[in-house]
Amino acid sequence: MAACKVSRLCVSLLKKQMRVVAEIPHPECRITIFSWNSKYLIKFEQGLLEQTYKVSEWDITEDQLTKLVHELLLEKAVSRFKEMGADLRAGLEAL
C-alpha cells in the first residue's frame, strides 16, 4: 500500500510540472508540444507510433517552436512514420 501512495505522489508531481505549450493540428498526425524539466518536448503521434524531440528551453523560444515544427520537422516526421510502420509490420510478420 505504501508503494501505491508513493507512485501516486510521483505521478501527481510529474503532472504538475509538465505543461502543454501547444497542440498543432495536422491531418496526418497529432502534434503536441510540452514544457518539462527545462526542455520542450515536441511529440508527433500517429496510431501506435510516436516520435519525440527534446529541445532545451534555453536554445529556442516558444514562438520559434512552431516554425521548427512546420519548416524543419513535420515533413520528415510524416515520412519517418511510414518507415516506422513498415518496420513494425515486417517485424510482426516475422514472428
Short mmCIF file of C-alpha atoms in Angstrom, two decimals:
data_model
loop_
_atom_site.label_atom_id
_atom_site.label_comp_id
_atom_site.label_asym_id
_atom_site.label_seq_id
_atom_site.Cartn_x
_atom_site.Cartn_y
_atom_site.Cartn_z
CA MET A 1 0.00 0.00 0.00
CA ALA A 2 2.86 2.42 0.76
CA ALA A 3 4.36 1.90 -2.71
CA CYS A 4 1.00 2.76 -4.24
CA LYS A 5 0.89 6.06 -2.32
CA VAL A 6 4.46 6.90 -3.39
CA SER A 7 3.77 6.21 -7.07
CA ARG A 8 0.57 8.30 -6.95
CA LEU A 9 2.59 11.14 -5.43
CA CYS A 10 5.23 10.87 -8.15
CA VAL A 11 2.59 10.88 -10.90
CA SER A 12 0.88 13.82 -9.27
CA LEU A 13 4.12 15.81 -9.09
CA LEU A 14 5.00 14.95 -12.68
CA LYS A 15 1.60 16.12 -13.92
CA LYS A 16 2.02 19.42 -12.12
CA GLN A 17 5.41 20.09 -13.66
CA MET A 18 4.68 19.11 -17.27
CA ARG A 19 2.52 21.53 -19.21
CA VAL A 20 1.13 21.57 -22.73
CA VAL A 21 2.54 24.55 -24.62
CA ALA A 22 0.72 23.93 -27.90
CA GLU A 23 -1.28 21.45 -29.92
CA ILE A 24 -0.72 21.88 -33.64
CA PRO A 25 -3.47 20.46 -35.86
CA HIS A 26 -2.36 18.29 -38.77
CA PRO A 27 -4.33 15.75 -40.82
CA GLU A 28 -1.66 13.01 -40.73
CA CYS A 29 -0.50 13.09 -37.12
CA ARG A 30 -1.11 14.62 -33.73
CA ILE A 31 1.48 17.20 -32.68
CA THR A 32 1.82 18.29 -29.07
CA ILE A 33 4.49 20.50 -27.55
CA PHE A 34 5.16 20.11 -23.84
CA SER A 35 7.36 22.03 -21.43
CA TRP A 36 9.04 19.84 -18.83
CA ASN A 37 12.30 19.83 -16.91
CA SER A 38 13.68 22.93 -18.74
CA LYS A 39 13.05 21.26 -22.10
CA TYR A 40 10.44 21.45 -24.80
CA LEU A 41 9.22 18.04 -25.90
CA ILE A 42 7.86 18.02 -29.44
CA LYS A 43 5.73 14.90 -29.76
CA PHE A 44 4.37 13.52 -33.02
CA GLU A 45 1.81 10.69 -32.78
CA GLN A 46 0.26 8.56 -35.48
CA GLY A 47 -1.71 5.48 -34.46
CA LEU A 48 0.58 3.18 -32.45
CA LEU A 49 3.70 5.15 -33.37
CA GLU A 50 5.25 8.22 -31.82
CA GLN A 51 8.34 10.38 -32.18
CA THR A 52 9.60 12.82 -29.59
CA TYR A 53 12.22 15.52 -29.97
CA LYS A 54 13.70 17.32 -26.97
CA VAL A 55 14.99 20.88 -27.20
CA SER A 56 16.42 22.91 -24.33
CA GLU A 57 14.25 25.87 -23.37
CA TRP A 58 17.46 27.92 -23.37
CA ASP A 59 18.03 27.24 -27.11
CA ILE A 60 14.65 28.26 -28.52
CA THR A 61 11.62 30.42 -27.75
CA GLU A 62 8.02 29.23 -27.75
CA ASP A 63 7.42 31.30 -30.88
CA GLN A 64 10.27 29.53 -32.69
CA LEU A 65 8.84 26.10 -31.84
CA THR A 66 6.01 26.35 -34.35
CA LYS A 67 8.43 27.39 -37.07
CA LEU A 68 10.72 24.48 -36.18
CA VAL A 69 7.85 22.02 -36.38
CA HIS A 70 6.36 23.29 -39.64
CA GLU A 71 9.51 24.13 -41.58
CA LEU A 72 12.03 21.58 -40.40
CA LEU A 73 10.50 18.56 -38.67
CA LEU A 74 6.98 17.89 -39.94
CA GLU A 75 7.67 16.57 -43.44
CA LYS A 76 10.45 14.27 -42.21
CA ALA A 77 8.39 13.08 -39.24
CA VAL A 78 5.48 12.08 -41.50
CA SER A 79 7.89 10.29 -43.85
CA ARG A 80 9.54 8.55 -40.89
CA PHE A 81 6.13 7.32 -39.70
CA LYS A 82 5.76 5.46 -42.99
CA GLU A 83 9.16 3.82 -42.47
CA MET A 84 8.37 3.02 -38.83
CA GLY A 85 5.03 1.47 -39.80
CA ALA A 86 6.69 -0.68 -42.46
CA ASP A 87 9.36 -1.77 -39.96
CA LEU A 88 6.72 -2.67 -37.37
CA ARG A 89 4.64 -4.65 -39.87
CA ALA A 90 7.72 -6.52 -41.12
CA GLY A 91 8.77 -7.31 -37.57
CA LEU A 92 5.35 -8.58 -36.62
CA GLU A 93 5.11 -10.69 -39.75
CA ALA A 94 8.49 -12.26 -38.96
CA LEU A 95 7.24 -13.56 -35.61
#
